[in-house]
Short mmCIF file of C-alpha atoms in Angstrom, two decimals:
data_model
loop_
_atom_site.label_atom_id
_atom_site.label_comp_id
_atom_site.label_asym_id
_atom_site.label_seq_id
_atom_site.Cartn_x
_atom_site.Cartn_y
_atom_site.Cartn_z
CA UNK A 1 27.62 66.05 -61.39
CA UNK A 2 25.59 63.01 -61.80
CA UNK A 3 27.33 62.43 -65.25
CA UNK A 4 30.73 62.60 -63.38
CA UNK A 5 29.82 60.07 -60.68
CA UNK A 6 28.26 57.77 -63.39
CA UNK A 7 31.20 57.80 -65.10
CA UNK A 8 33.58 57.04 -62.00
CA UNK A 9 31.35 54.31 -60.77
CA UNK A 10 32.21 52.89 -64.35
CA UNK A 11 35.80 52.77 -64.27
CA UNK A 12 35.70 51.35 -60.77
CA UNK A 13 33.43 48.51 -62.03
CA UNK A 14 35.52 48.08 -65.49
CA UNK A 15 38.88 48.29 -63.32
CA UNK A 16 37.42 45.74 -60.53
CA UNK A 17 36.74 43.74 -63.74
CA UNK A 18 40.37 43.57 -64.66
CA UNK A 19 41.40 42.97 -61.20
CA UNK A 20 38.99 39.48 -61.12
CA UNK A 21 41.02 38.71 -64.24
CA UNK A 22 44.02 38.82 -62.77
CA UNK A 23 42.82 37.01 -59.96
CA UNK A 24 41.75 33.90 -61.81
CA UNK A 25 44.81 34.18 -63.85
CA UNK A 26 47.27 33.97 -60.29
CA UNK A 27 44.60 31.47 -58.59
CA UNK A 28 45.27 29.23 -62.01
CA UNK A 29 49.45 29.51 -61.80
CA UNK A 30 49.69 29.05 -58.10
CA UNK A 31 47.35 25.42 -58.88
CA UNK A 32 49.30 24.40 -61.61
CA UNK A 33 52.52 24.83 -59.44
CA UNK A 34 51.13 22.71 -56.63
CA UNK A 35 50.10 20.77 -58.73
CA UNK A 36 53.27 20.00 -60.21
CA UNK A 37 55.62 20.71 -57.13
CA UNK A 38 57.89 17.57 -56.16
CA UNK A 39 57.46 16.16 -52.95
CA UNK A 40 60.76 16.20 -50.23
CA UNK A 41 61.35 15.98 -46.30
CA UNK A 42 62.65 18.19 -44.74
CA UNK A 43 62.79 16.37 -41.47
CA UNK A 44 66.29 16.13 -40.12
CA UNK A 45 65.75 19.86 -39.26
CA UNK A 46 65.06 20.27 -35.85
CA UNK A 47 62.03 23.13 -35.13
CA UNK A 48 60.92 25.58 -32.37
CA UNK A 49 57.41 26.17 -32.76
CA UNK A 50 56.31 29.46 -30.87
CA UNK A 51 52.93 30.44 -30.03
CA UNK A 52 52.55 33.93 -28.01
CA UNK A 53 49.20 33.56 -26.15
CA UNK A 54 46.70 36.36 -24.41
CA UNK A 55 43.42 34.69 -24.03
CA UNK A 56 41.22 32.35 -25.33
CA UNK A 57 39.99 31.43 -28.92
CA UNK A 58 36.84 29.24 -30.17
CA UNK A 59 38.23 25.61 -30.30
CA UNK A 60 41.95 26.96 -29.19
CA UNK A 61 42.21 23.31 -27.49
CA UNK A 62 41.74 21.11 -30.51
CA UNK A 63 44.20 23.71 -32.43
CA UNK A 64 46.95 23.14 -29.64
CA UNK A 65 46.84 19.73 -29.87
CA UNK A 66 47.00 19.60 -33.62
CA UNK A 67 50.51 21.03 -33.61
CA UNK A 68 51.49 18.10 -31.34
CA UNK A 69 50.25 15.22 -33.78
CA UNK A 70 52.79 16.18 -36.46
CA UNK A 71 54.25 13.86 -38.28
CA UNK A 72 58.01 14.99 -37.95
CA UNK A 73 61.17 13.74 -36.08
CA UNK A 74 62.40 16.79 -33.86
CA UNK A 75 60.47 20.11 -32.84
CA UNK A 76 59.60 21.66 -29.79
CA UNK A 77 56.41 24.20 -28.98
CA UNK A 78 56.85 27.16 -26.52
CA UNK A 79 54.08 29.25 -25.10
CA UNK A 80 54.16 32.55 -23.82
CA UNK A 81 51.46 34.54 -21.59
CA UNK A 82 52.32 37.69 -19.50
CA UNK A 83 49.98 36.91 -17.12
CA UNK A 84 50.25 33.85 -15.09
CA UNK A 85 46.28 34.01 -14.05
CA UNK A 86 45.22 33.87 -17.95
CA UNK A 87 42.86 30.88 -18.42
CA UNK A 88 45.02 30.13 -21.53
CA UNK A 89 47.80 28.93 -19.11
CA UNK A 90 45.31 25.87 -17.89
CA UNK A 91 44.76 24.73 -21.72
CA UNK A 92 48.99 24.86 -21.98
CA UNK A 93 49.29 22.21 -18.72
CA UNK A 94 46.24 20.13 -20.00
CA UNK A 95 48.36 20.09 -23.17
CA UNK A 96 51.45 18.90 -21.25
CA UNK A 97 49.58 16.61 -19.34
CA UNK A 98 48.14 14.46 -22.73
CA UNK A 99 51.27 15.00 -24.96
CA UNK A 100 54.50 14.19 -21.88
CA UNK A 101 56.49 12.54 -24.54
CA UNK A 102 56.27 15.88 -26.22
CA UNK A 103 58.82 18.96 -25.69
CA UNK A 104 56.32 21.32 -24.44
CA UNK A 105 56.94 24.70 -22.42
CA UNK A 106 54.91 27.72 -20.88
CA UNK A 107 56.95 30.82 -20.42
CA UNK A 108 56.02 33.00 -18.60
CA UNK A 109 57.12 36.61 -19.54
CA UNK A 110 57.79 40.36 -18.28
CA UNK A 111 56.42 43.29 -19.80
CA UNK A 112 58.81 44.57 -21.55
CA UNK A 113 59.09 47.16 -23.64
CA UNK A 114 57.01 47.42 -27.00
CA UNK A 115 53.04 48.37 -27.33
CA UNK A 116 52.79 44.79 -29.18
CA UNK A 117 52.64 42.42 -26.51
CA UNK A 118 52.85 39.01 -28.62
CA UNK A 119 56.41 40.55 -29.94
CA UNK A 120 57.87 41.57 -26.59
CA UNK A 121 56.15 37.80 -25.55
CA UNK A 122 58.24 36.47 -28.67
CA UNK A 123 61.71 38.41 -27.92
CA UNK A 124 61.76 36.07 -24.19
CA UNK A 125 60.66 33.03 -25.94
CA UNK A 126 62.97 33.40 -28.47
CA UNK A 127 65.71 33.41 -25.97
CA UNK A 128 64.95 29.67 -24.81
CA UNK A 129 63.47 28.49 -28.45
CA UNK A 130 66.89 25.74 -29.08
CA UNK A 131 66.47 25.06 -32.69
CA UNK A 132 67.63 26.94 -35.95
CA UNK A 133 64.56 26.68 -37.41
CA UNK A 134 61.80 28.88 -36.13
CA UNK A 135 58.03 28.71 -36.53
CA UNK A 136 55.70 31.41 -35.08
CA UNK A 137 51.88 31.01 -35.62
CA UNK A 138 48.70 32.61 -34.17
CA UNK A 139 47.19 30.90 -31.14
CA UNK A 140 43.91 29.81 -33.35
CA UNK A 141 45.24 28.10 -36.14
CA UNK A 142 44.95 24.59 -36.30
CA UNK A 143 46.96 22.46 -38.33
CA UNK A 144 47.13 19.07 -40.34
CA UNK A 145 49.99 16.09 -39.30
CA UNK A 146 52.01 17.09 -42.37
CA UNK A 147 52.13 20.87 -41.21
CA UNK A 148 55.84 20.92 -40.16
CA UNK A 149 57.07 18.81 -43.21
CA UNK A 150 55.56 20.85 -46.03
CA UNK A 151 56.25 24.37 -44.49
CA UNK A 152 59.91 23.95 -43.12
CA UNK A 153 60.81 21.66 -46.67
CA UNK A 154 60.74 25.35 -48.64
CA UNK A 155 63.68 26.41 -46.26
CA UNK A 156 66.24 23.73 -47.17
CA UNK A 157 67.03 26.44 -50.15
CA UNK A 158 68.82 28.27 -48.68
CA UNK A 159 68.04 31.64 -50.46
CA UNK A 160 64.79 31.14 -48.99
CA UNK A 161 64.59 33.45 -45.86
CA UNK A 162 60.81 33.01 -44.95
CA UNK A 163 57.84 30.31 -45.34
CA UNK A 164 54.45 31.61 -45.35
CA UNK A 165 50.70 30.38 -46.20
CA UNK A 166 47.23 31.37 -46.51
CA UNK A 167 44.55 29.98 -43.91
CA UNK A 168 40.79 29.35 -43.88
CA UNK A 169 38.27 31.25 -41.74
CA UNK A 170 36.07 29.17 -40.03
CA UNK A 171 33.04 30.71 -38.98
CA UNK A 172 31.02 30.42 -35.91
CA UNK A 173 27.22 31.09 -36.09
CA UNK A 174 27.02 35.22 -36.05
CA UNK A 175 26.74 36.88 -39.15
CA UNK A 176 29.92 38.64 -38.71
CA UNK A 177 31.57 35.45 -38.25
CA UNK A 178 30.21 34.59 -41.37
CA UNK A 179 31.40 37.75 -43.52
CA UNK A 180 34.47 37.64 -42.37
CA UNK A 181 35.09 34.27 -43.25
CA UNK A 182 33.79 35.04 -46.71
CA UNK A 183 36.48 38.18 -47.03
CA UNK A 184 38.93 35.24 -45.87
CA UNK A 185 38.35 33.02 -48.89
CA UNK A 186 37.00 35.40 -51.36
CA UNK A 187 38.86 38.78 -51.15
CA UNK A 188 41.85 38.39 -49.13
CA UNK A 189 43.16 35.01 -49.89
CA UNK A 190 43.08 36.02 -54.09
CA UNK A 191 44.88 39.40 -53.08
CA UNK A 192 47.92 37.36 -51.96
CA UNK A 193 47.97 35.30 -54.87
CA UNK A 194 47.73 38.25 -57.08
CA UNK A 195 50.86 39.90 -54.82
CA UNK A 196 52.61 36.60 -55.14
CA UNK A 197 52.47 36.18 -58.92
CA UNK A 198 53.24 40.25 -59.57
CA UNK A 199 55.90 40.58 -56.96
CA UNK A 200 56.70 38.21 -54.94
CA UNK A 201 55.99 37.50 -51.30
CA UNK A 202 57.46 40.58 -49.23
CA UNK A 203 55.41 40.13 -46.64
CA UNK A 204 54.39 37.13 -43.73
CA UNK A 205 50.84 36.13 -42.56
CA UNK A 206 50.45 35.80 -39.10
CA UNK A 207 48.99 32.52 -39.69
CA UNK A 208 52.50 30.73 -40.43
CA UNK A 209 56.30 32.45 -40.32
CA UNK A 210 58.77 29.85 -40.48
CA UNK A 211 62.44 31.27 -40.72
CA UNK A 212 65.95 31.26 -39.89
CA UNK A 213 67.09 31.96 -36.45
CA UNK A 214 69.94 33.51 -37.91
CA UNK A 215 68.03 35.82 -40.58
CA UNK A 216 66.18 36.91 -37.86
CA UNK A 217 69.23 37.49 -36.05
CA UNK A 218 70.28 39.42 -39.44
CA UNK A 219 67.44 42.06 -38.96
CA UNK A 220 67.92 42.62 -35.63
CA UNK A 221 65.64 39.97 -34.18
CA UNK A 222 61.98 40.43 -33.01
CA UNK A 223 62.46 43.69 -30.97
CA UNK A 224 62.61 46.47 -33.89
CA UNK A 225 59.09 45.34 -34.29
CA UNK A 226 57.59 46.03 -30.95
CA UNK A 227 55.71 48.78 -31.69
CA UNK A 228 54.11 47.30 -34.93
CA UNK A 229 50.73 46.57 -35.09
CA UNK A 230 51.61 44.78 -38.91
CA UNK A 231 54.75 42.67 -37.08
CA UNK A 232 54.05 39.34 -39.73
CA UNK A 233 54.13 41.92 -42.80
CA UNK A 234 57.17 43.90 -40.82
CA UNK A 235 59.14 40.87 -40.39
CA UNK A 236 58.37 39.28 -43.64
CA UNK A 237 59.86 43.03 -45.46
CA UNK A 238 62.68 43.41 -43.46
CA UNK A 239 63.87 39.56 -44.32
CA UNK A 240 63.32 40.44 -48.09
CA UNK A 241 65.17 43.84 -47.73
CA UNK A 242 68.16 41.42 -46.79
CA UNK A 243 67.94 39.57 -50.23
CA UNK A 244 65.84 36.25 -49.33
CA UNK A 245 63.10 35.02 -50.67
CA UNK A 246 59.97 34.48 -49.32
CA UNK A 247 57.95 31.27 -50.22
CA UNK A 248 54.08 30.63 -50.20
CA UNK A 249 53.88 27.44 -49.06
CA UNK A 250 50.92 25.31 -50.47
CA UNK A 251 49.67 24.71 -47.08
CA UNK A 252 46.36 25.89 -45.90
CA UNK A 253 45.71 25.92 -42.12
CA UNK A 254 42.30 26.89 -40.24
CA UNK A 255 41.36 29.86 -38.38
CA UNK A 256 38.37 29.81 -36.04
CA UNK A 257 36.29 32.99 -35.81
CA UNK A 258 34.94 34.38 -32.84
CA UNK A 259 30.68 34.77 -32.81
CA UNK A 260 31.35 38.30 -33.46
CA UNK A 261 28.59 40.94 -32.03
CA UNK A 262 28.37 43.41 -34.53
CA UNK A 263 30.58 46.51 -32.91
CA UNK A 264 33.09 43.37 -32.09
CA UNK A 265 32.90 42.61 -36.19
CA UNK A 266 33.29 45.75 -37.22
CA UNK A 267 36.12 46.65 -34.62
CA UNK A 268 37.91 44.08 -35.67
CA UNK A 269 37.93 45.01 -39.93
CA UNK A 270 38.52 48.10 -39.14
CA UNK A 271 41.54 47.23 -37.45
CA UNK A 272 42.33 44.83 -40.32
CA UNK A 273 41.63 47.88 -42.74
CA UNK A 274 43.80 50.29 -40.85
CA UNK A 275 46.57 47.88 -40.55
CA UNK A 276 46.85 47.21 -44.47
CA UNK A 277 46.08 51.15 -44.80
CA UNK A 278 49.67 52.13 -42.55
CA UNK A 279 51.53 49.14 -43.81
CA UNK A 280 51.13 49.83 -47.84
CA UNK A 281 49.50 53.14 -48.20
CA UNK A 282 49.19 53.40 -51.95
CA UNK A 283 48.56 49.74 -52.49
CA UNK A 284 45.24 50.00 -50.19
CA UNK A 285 44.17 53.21 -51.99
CA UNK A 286 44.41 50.68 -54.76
CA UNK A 287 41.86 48.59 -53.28
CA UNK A 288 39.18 50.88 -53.91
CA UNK A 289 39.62 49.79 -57.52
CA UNK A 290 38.53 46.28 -56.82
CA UNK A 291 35.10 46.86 -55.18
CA UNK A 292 33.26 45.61 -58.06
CA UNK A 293 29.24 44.71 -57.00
CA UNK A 294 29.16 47.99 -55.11
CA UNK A 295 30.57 49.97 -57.73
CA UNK A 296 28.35 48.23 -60.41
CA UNK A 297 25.37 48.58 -58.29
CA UNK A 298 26.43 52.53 -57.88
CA UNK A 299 26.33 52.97 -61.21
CA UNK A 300 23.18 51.17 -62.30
CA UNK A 301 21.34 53.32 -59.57
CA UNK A 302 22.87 56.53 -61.16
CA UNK A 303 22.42 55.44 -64.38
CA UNK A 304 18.26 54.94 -63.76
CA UNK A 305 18.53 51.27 -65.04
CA UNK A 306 20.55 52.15 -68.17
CA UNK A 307 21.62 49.26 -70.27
CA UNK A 308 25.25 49.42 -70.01
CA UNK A 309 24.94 49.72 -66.62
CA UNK A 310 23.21 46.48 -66.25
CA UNK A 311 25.45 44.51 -68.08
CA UNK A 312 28.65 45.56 -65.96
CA UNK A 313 27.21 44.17 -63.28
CA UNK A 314 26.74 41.41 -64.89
CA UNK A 315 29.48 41.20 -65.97
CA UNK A 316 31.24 41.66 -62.17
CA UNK A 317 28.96 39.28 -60.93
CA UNK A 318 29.81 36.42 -62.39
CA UNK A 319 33.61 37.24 -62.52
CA UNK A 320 33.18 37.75 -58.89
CA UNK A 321 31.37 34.53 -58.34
CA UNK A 322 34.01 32.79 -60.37
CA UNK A 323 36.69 34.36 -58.33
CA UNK A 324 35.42 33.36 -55.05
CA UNK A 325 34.85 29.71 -56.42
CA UNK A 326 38.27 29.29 -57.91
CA UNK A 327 40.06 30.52 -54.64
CA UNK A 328 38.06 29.78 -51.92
CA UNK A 329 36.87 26.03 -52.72
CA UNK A 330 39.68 24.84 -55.50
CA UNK A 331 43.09 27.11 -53.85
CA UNK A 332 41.65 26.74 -50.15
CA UNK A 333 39.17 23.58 -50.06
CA UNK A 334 36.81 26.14 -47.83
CA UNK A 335 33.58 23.82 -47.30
CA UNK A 336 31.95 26.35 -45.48
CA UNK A 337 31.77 28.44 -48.76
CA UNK A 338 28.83 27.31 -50.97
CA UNK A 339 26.50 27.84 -47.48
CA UNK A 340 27.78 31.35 -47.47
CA UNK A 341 27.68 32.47 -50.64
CA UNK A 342 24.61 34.14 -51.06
CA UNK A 343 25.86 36.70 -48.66
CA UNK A 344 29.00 37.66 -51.26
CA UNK A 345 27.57 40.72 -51.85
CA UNK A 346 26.64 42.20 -48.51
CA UNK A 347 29.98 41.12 -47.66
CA UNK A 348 31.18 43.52 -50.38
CA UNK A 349 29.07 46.17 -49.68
CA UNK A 350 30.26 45.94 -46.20
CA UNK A 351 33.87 45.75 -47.41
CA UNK A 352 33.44 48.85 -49.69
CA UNK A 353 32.28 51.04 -46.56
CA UNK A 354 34.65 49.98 -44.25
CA UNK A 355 37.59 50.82 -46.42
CA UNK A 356 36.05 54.10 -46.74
CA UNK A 357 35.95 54.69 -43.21
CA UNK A 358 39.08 53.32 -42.62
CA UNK A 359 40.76 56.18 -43.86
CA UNK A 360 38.96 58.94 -41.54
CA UNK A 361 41.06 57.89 -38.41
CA UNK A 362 43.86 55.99 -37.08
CA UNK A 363 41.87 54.42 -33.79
CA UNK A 364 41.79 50.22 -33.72
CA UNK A 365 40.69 47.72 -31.04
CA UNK A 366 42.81 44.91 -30.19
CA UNK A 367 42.81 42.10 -27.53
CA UNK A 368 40.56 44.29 -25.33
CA UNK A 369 42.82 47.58 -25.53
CA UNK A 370 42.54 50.61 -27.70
CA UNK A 371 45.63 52.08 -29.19
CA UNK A 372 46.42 55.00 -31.88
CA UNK A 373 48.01 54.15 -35.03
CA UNK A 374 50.81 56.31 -36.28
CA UNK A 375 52.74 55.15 -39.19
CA UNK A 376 51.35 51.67 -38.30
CA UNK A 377 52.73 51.79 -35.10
CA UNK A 378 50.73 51.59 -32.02
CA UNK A 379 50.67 53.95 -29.31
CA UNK A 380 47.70 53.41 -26.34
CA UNK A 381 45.16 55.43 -26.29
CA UNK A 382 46.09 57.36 -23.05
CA UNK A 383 49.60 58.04 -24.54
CA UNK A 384 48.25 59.16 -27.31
CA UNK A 385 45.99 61.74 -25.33
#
């Protein structure tokens, strides 16, 4: 039996090998292409930015008022809350108040129908939203004044159907904060550079969707989703079911992590794991394959020390290592990185365990509600009953 375990926690370390491989080699092709990518405008088309609310994030301020220092011609930014007593509503008039030369609006909206309140938010904001262009980002990303141009310039092709791009995590003092900002930069980041290169991007990040109004029109706009938990990787599949292209833009915006408590940390990976898990089921099995410290670190324990053993995990060490530098720091300039490094390998211990657990029920946490996931649809917890 031990002979059998040895020997899987060897072709786990060898595949997770391969896999940092492939990782440098996409990190490498998607630099050379932005490196070599010609510049353009794409400023004569008008944009309505929205930005579904519930709540408030570390530094959410600062990140409103970075979308309204953009260095572009014509856009407008909508808000939505359901709830007219949210604090987030008193940040959205602050907002109007500094930026009045600015086309700014807070919309409040019904309930609806849909478990996924940000979609059913995004169905009534879409109804005032007056541009073609369409922009929908998550309430704590902040953004540089050149946002707008680089993301919508993509969409002047016009068998281009969706703009995406990947974000930093920017980590507040907890040590969950700090993990998960690693798993940003490190893990996650390199897996959509390695889906980008092998297949293309099928999928959106909830950090950017820029779009057509009329492709979204084309899928049968924002309310099919409603009961997604995944709604950026929904509507990013459904637009590339329809023949378009989706674009990585080489854009990086910033996310601002909560000071996670640890039950709050791991809440919120599971939920992360589970999403990925109902979204692309075989594809996340596949993940298990790229857990190479623990795996190397299994099998040196089984192994009693043996030689071979020792130099696999040397050998995913430093590919690791290399992977996390060439992604995190040269793809997404993360300057928080080199401080957190020396916790890369709790973070993939951690990472290993959850992904484990992650397949031994279907129960996430999310904005302060607990819901059931079925087929990566939500259903709340006293539906589900």
């Amino acid at each position: 039996m031990i002979l059998i375990l040895e020997l899987i926690a060897a072709a786990g370390t060898l595949a997770s090998v391969a896999y940092y491989i492939v990782c440098l080699w996409c990190a490498a092709a998607f630099l050379r292409k932005k490196k070599t990518a010609t510049s353009g405008t794409a400023r004569g088309l008008p944009v309505s930015i929205l930005k579904p609310l519930k709540g408030t994030d570390p530094e959410m301020y600062e990140s409103f008022r970075s979308h309204c220092l953009q260095n572009y011609l014509n856009y407008e930014l909508i808000f939505g809350v359901n709830d007219a007593t949210d604090p987030v509503v008193e940040l959205v008039e602050r907002l109007k108040q500094e930026f009045p030369d600015r086309a700014i609006r807070l919309i409040l909206c019904s309930p609806g129908a849909g478990a996924n309140r940000k979609i059913v938010n995004l169905s009534q904001m879409m109804e005032v939203a007056r541009h073609e262009i369409v922009i929908v980002n998550d309430s704590d990303i902040r953004v540089a004044p050149d946002y707008l141009q680089r993301v919508t310039l993509p969409l002047t092709d016009q068998t281009i159907g969706l703009v995406t791009c990947l974000y930093r995590g920017i980590a507040n003092r907890s040590i969950g904060s700090k993990l998960e900002s690693l798993g940003i930069s490190t893990d996650f980041a390199a897996g959509v550079l390695v889906a980008k290169k092998l297949e293309g991007i099928k999928f959106g990040l909830g950090s950017t969707l820029a779009f057509r109004r009329r492709d979204l029109e084309a899928i049968g706009g924002f309310e099919p989703l409603a009961d997604y938990l995944a709604d950026d990787y929904q509507l990013g599949a459904r637009i590339a079911a329809k023949g378009l292209k989706g674009e990585l833009s080489d854009v990086v915006v910033d996310t601002f992590l909560p000071e996670y408590t640890t039950q709050q940390f791991i809440d919120h990976q599971l939920r992360w794991a589970r999403t990925v898990r109902d979204s692309r089921f075989w594809g996340y099995v596949g993940l298990g394959f790229t857990f190479g410290l623990p795996w190397a670190l299994l099998g040196l324990a089984l192994s009693d020390g043996a030689g071979w053993a020792w130099a696999l995990l040397a050998a995913a060490f430093i590919l690791r290592v290399l992977v996390a530098s060439l992604v995190g720091q040269s793809v997404l300039d993360d300057r928080q990185l080199s401080s957190f490094l020396y916790l890369l390998p709790v973070r993939d211990i951690v990472a290993f365990f959850v992904w484990i657990a992650s397949f031994t029920g279907h129960t996430i946490h999310w904005r302060g509600e607990v819901f059931q996931l079925r087929d990566g649809k939500l259903v709340r917890k006293e539906s589900a009953e």
